[in-house]
Coordinates of N, CA and C in Angstrom, one line a residue:
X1 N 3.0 0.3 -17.8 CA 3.5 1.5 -18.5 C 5.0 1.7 -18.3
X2 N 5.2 1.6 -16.8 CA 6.6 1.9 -16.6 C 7.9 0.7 -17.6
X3 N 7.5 -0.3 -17.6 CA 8.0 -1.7 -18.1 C 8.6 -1.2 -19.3
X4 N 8.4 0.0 -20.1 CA 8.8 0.6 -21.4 C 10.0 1.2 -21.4
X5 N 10.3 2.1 -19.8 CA 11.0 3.1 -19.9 C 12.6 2.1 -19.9
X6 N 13.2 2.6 -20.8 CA 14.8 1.8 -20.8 C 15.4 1.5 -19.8
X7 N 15.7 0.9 -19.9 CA 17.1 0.2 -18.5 C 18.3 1.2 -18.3
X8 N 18.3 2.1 -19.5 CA 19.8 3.0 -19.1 C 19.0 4.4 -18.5
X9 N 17.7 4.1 -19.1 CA 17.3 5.7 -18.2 C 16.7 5.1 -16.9
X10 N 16.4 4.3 -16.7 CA 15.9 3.3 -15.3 C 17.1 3.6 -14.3
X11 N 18.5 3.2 -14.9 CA 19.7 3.5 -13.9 C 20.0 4.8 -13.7
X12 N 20.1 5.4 -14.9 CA 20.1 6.5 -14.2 C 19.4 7.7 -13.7
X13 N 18.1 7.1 -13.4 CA 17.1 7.8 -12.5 C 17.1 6.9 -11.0
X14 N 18.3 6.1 -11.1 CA 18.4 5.5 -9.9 C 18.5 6.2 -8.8
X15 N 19.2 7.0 -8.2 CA 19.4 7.5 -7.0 C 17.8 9.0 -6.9
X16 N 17.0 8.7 -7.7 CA 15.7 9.7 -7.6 C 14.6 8.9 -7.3
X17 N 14.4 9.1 -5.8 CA 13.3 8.3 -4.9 C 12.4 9.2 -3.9
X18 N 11.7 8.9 -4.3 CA 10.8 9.9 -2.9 C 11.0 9.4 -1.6
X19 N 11.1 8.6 -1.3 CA 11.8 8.0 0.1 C 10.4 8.3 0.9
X20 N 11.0 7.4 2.1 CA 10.3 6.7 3.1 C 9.9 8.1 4.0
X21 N 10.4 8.9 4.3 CA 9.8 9.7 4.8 C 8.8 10.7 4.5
X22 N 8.5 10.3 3.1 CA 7.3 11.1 2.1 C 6.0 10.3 2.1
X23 N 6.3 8.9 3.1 CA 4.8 8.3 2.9 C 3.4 8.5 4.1
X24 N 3.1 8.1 3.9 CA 1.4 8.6 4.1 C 1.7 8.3 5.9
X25 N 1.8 7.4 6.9 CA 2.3 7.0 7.7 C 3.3 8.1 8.5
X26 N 4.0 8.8 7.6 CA 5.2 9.5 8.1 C 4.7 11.2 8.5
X27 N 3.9 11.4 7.6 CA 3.1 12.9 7.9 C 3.4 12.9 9.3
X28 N 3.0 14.3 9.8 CA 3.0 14.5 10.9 C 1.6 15.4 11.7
X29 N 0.7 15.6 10.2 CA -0.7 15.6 10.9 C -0.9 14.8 11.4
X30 N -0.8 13.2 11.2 CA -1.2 11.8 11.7 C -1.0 11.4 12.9
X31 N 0.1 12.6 13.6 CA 0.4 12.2 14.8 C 1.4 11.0 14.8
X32 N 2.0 10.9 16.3 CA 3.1 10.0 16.2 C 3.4 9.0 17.3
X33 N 3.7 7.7 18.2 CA 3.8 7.4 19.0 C 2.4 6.4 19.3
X34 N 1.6 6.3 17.8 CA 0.4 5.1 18.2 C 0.8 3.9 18.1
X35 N -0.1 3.1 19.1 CA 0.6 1.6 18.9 C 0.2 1.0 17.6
X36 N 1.1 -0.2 17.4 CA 1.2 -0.7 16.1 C 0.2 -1.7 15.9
X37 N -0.6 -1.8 15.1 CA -1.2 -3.4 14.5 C -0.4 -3.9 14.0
X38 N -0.5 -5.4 14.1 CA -0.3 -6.8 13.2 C -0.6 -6.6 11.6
X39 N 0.2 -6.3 11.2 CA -0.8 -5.9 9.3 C 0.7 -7.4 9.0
X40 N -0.2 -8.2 8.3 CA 0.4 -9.2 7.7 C -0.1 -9.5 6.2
X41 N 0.8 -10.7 5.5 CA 0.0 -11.0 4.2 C 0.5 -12.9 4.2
X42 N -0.1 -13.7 3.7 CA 0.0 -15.2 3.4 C 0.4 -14.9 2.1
X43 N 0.8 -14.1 1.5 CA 1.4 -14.3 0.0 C 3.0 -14.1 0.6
X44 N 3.3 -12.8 1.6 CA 4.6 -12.6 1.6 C 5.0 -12.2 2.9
X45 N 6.2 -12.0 3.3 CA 6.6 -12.1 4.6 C 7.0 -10.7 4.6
X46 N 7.0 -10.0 5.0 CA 7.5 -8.5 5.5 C 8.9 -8.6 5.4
X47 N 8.9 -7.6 4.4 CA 10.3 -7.1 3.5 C 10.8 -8.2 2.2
X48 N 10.1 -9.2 1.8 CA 10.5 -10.0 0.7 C 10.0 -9.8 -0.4
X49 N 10.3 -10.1 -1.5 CA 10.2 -9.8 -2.7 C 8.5 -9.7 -2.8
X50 N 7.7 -9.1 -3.6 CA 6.1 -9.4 -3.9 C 6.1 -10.5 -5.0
X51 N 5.3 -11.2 -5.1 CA 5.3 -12.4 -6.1 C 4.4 -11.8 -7.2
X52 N 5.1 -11.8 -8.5 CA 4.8 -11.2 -9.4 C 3.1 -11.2 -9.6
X53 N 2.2 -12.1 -9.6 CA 1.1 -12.1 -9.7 C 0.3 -11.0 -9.0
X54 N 1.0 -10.0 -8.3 CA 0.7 -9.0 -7.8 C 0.8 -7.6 -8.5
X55 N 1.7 -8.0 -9.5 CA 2.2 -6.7 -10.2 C 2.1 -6.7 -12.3
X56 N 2.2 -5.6 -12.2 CA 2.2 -5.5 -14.0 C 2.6 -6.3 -14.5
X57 N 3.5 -7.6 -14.1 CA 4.7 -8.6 -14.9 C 3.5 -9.9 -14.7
X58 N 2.6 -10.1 -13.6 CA 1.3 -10.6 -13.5 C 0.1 -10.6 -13.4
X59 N -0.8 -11.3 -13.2 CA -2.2 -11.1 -13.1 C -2.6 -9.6 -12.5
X60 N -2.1 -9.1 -11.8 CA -2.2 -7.3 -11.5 C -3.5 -7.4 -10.4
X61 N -3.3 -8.3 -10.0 CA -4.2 -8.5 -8.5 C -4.0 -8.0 -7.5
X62 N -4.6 -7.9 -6.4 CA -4.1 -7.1 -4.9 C -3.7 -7.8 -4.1
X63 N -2.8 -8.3 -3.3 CA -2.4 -9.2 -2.3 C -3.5 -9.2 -1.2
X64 N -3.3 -10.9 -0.8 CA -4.6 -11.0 0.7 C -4.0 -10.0 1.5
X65 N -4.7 -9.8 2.5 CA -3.8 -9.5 4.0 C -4.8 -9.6 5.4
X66 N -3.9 -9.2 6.3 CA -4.6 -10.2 7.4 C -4.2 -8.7 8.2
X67 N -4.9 -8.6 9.8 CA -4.4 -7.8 10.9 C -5.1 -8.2 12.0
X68 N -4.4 -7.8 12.9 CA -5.0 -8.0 14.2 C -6.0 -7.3 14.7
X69 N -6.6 -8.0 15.8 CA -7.7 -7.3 16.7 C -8.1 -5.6 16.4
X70 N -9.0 -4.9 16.3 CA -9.0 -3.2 16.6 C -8.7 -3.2 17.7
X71 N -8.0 -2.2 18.1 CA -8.0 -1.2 19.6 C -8.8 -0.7 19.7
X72 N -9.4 -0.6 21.2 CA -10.8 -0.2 21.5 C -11.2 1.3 21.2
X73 N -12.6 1.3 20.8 CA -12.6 2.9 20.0 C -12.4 2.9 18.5
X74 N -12.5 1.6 17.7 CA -11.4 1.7 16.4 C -13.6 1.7 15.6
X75 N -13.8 2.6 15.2 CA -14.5 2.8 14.7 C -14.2 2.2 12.8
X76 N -13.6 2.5 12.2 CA -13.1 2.1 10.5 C -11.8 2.0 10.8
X77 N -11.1 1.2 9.4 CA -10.1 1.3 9.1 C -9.9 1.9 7.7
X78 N -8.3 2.4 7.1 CA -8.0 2.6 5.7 C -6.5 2.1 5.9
X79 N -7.0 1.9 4.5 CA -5.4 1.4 3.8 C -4.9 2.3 2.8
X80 N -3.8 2.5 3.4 CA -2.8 3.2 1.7 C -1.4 1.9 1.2
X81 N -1.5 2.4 0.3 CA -0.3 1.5 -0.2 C 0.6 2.4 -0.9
X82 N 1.6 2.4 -0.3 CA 2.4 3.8 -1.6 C 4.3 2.8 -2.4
X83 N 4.4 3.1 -3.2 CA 5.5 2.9 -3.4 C 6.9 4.1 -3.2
X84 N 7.5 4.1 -1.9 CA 8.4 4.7 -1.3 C 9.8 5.4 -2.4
X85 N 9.8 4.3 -3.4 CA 11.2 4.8 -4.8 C 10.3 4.8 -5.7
X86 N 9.4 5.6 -5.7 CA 9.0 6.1 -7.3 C 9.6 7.5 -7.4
X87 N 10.6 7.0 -8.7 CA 11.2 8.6 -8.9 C 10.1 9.9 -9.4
X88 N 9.9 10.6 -8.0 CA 8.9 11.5 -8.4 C 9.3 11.9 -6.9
X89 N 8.8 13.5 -6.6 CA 8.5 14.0 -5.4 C 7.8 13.2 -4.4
X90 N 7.0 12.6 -4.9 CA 5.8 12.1 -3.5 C 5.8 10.7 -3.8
X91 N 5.6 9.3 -2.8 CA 5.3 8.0 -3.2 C 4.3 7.9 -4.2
X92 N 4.5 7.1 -5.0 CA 3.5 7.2 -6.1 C 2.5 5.6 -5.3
X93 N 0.8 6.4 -5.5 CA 0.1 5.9 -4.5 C -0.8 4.5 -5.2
X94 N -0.6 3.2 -4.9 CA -1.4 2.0 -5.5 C -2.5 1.9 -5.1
X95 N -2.6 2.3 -3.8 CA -4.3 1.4 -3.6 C -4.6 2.6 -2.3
X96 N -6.0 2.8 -2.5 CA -6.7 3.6 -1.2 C -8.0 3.2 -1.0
X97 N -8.0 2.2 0.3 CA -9.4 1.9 0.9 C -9.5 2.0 2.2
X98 N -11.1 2.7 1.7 CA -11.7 3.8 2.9 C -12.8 2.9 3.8
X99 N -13.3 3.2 5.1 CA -14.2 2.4 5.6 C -14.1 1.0 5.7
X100 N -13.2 0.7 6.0 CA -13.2 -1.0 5.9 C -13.9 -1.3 7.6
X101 N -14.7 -1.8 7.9 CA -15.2 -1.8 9.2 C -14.5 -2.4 10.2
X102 N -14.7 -2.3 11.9 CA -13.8 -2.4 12.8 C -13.6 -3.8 13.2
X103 N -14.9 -5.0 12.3 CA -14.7 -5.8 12.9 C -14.2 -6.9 12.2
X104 N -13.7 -6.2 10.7 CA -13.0 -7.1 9.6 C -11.7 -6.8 9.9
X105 N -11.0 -8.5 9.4 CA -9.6 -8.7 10.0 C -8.6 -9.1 8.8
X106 N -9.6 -8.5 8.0 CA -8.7 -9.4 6.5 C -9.4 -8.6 5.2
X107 N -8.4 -8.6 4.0 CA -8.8 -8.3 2.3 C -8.4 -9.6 1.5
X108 N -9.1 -10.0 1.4 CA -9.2 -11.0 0.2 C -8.0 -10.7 -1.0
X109 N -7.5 -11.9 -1.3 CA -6.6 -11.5 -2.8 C -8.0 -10.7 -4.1
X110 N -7.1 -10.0 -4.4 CA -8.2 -9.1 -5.8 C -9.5 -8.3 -4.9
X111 N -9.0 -8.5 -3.5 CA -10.0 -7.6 -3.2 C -10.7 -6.1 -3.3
X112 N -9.0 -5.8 -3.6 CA -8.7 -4.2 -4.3 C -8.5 -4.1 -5.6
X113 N -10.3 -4.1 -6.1 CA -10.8 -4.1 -7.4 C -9.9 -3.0 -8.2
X114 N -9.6 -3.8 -9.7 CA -9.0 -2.7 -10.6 C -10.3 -1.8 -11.0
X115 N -10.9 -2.0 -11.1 CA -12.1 -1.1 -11.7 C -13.2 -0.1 -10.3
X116 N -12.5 -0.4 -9.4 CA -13.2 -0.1 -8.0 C -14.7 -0.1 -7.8
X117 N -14.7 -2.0 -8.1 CA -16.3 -2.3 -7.7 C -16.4 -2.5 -6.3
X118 N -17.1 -1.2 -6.1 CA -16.6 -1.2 -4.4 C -17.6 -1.6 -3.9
X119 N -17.9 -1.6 -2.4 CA -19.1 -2.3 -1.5 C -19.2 -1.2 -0.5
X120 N -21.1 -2.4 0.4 CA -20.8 -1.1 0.9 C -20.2 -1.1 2.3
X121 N -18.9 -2.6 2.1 CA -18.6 -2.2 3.6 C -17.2 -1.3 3.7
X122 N -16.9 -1.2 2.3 CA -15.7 -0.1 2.1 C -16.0 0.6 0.2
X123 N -14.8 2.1 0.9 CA -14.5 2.3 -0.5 C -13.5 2.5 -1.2
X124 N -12.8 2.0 -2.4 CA -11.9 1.7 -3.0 C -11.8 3.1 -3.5
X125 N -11.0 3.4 -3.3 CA -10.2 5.2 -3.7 C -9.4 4.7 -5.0
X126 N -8.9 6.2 -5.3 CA -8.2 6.6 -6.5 C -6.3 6.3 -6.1
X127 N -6.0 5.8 -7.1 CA -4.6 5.8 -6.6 C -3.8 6.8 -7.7
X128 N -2.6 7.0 -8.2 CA -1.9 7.7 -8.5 C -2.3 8.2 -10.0
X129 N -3.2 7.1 -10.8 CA -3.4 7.0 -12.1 C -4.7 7.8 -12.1
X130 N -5.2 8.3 -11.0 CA -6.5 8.7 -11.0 C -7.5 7.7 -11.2
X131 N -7.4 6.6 -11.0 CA -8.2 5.3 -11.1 C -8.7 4.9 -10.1
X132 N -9.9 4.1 -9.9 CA -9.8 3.2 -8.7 C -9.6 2.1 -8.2
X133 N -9.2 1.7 -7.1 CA -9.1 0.0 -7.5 C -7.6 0.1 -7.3
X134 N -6.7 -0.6 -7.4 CA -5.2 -1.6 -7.3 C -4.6 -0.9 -8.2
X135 N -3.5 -0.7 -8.1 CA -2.5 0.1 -9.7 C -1.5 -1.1 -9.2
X136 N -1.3 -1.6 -9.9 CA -0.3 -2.9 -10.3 C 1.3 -2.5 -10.0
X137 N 2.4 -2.5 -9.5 CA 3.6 -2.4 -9.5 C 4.0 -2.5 -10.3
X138 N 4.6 -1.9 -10.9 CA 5.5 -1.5 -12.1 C 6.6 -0.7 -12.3
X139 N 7.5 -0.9 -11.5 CA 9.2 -0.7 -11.5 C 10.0 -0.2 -12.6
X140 N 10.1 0.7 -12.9 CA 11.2 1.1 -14.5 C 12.4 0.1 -14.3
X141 N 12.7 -0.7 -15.4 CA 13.5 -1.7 -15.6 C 14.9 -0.7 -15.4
X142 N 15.8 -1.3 -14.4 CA 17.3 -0.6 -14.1 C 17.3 0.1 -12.9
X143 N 16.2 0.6 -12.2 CA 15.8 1.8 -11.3 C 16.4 0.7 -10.2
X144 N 16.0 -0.4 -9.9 CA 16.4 -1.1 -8.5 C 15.1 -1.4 -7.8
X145 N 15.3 -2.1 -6.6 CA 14.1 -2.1 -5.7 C 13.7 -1.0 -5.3
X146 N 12.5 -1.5 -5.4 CA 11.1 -0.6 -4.8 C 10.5 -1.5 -4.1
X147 N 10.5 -0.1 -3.0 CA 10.0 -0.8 -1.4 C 8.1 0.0 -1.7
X148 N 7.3 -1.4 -1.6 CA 5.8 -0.9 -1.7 C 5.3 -1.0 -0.3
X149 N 4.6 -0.3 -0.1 CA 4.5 -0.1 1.8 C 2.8 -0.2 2.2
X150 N 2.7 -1.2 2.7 CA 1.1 -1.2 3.0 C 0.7 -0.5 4.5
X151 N -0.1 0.2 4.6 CA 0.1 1.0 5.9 C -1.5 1.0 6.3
X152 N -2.2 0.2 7.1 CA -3.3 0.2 7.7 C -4.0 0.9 8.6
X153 N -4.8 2.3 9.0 CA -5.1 2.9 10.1 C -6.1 2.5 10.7
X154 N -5.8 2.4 11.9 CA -7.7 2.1 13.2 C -8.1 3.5 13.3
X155 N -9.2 4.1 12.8 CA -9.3 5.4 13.1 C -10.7 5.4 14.3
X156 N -10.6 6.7 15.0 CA -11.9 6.1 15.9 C -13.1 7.0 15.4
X157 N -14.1 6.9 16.1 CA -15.4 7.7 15.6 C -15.5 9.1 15.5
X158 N -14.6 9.7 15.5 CA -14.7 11.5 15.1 C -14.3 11.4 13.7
X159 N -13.7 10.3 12.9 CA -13.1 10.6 12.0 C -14.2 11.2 10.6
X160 N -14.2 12.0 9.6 CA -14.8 12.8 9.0 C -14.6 12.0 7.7
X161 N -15.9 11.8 7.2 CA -16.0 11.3 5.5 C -15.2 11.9 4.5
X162 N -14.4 11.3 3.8 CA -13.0 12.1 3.1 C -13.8 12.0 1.6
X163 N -15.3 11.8 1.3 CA -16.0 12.1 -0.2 C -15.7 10.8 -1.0
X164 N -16.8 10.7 -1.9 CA -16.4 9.4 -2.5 C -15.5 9.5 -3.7
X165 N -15.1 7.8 -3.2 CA -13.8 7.5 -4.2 C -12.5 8.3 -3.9
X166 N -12.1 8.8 -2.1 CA -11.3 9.9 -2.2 C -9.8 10.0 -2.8
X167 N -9.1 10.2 -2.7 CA -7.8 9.8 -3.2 C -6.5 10.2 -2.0
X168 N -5.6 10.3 -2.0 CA -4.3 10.2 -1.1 C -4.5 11.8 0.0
X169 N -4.9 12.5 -0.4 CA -5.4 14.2 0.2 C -6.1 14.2 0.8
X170 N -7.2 13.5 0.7 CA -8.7 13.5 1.2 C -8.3 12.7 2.6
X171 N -7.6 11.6 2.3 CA -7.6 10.4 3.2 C -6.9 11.5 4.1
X172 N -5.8 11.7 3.9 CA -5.0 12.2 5.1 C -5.2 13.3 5.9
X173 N -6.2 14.3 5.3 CA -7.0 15.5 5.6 C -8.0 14.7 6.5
X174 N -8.5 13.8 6.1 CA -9.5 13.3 7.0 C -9.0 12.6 8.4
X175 N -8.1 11.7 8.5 CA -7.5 11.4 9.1 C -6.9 11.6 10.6
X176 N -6.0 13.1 10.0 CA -5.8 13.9 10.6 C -6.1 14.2 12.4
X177 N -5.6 13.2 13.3 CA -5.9 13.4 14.7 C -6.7 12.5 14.8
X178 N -6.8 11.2 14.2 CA -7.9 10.5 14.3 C -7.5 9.0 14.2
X179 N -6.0 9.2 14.4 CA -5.1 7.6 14.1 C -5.3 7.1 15.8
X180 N -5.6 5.1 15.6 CA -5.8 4.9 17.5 C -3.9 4.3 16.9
X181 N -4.0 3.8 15.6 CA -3.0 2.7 15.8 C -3.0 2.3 14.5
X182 N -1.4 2.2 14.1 CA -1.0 1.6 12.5 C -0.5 0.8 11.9
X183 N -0.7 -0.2 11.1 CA 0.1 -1.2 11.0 C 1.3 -0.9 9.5
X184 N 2.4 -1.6 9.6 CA 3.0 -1.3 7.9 C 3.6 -2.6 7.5
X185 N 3.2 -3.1 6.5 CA 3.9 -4.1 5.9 C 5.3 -3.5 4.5
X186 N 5.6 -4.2 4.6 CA 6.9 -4.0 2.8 C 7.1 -4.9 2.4
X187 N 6.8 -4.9 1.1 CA 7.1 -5.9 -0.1 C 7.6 -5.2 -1.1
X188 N 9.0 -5.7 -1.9 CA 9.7 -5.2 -2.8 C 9.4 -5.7 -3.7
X189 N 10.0 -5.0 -5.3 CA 9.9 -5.8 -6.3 C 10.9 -4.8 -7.4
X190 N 11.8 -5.3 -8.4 CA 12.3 -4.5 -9.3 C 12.3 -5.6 -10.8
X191 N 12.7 -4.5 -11.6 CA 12.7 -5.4 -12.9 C 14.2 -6.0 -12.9
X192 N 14.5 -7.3 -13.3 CA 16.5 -7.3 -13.5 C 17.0 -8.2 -12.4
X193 N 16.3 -8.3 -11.4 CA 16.8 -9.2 -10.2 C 16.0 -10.4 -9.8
X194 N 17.1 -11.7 -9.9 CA 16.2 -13.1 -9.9 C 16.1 -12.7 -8.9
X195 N 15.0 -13.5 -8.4 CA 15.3 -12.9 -6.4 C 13.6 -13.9 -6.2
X196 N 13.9 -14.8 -5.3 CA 12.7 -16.0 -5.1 C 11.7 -15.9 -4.5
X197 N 10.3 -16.2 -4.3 CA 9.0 -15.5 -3.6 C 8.7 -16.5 -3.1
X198 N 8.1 -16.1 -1.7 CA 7.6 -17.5 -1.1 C 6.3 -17.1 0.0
X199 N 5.6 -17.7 0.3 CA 4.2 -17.7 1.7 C 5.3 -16.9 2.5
X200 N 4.7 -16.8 3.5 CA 5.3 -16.3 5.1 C 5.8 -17.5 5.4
X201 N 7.2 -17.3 6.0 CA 7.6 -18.6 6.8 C 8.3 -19.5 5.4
X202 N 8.5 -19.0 4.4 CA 9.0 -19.7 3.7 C 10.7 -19.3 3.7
X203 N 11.5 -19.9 3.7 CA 12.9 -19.4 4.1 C 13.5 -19.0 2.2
X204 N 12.9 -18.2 1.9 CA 13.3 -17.8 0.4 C 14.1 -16.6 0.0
X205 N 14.9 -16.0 1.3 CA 16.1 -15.8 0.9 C 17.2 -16.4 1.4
X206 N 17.3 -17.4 1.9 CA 18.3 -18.0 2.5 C 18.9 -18.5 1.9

């Protein structure tokens, strides 16, 4: 959708970003000072470009990802994914999944269905479009990088059912005092900039 909006109104909605401090991670119901997970991906290395087959410009799939061990007590996990420069007040939200269980250590590529064919060992929330399932990256051509932020929670067993299919409110309401430990990855992507994609460990900005 965004792919339409012009390149001269893309620049100059440049400096209008909701910033990093507006994301789901940063709240301060969530509490602060928990240790970190390992949240990784074998598509991309934390902080390099997203490889387009991730986004509106390709197949519009979800990237794998990988994490470490639960911390003991880690009853479920959730994922948010927000994009940190979407010019808007709040990160505009890609992906919300609920319940991922304590003993899974990985999402499959496309695992975060566009159509939220969910299971029942998680559920695929609503992201910004009111949809379920993956919202594709999609950068307004001119605007610059956009930092997409994958942010993983261990929550432990007091945590409260946030309703099905919840969306960015529910999760965080739910949440709420219930974080053991968080992981965050970043992958960028803009329209206008060659800029090279590679595995982890691939030396593709050098």
């Amino acid at each position: 959708m965004l792919e339409h909006v012009p390149a001269w109104l893309g620049q100059a909605l440049s400096s209008v970003r909701a910033g990093a401090d507006k994301l789901a991670i940063a709240r301060p119901e969530l509490g602060a000072g928990f240790p970190s997970l390992d949240l990784t991906s074998p598509a991309f290395a934390d902080g390099a470009r997203l490889p387009a087959r991730f986004t509106a410009d390709g197949e519009g799939v979800s990237p794998p990802l990988t994490w470490g061990a639960a911390p003991e007590g880690t009853a479920l996990y959730a994922l948010l994914v927000e994009d940190a420069d979407a010019p808007a007040p709040q990160p505009l939200v890609h992906a919300v999944v609920w319940g991922i269980a304590a003993d899974v250590g990985r999402l499959a590529e496309g695992a975060i269905s566009r159509d939220g064919a969910g299971t029942p060992e998680r559920d695929v929330g609503r992201n910004s479009y009111l949809r379920e399932g993956w919202l594709p990256p999609d950068p307004p051509t001119g605007h610059g990088a956009h930092r997409y932020v994958f942010q993983l929670f261990a929550l432990d067993a007091g945590v409260g059912a946030p309703g099905e299919t919840p969306g960015r409110s529910a999760i965080l309401a739910a949440m709420a005092g219930h974080v053991l430990a968080a992981g965050v990855l970043t992958a960028t992507y803009d329209r206008g900039e060659a800029a090279a994609v590679g595995p982890v460990g691939a030396a593709a900005h050098a």
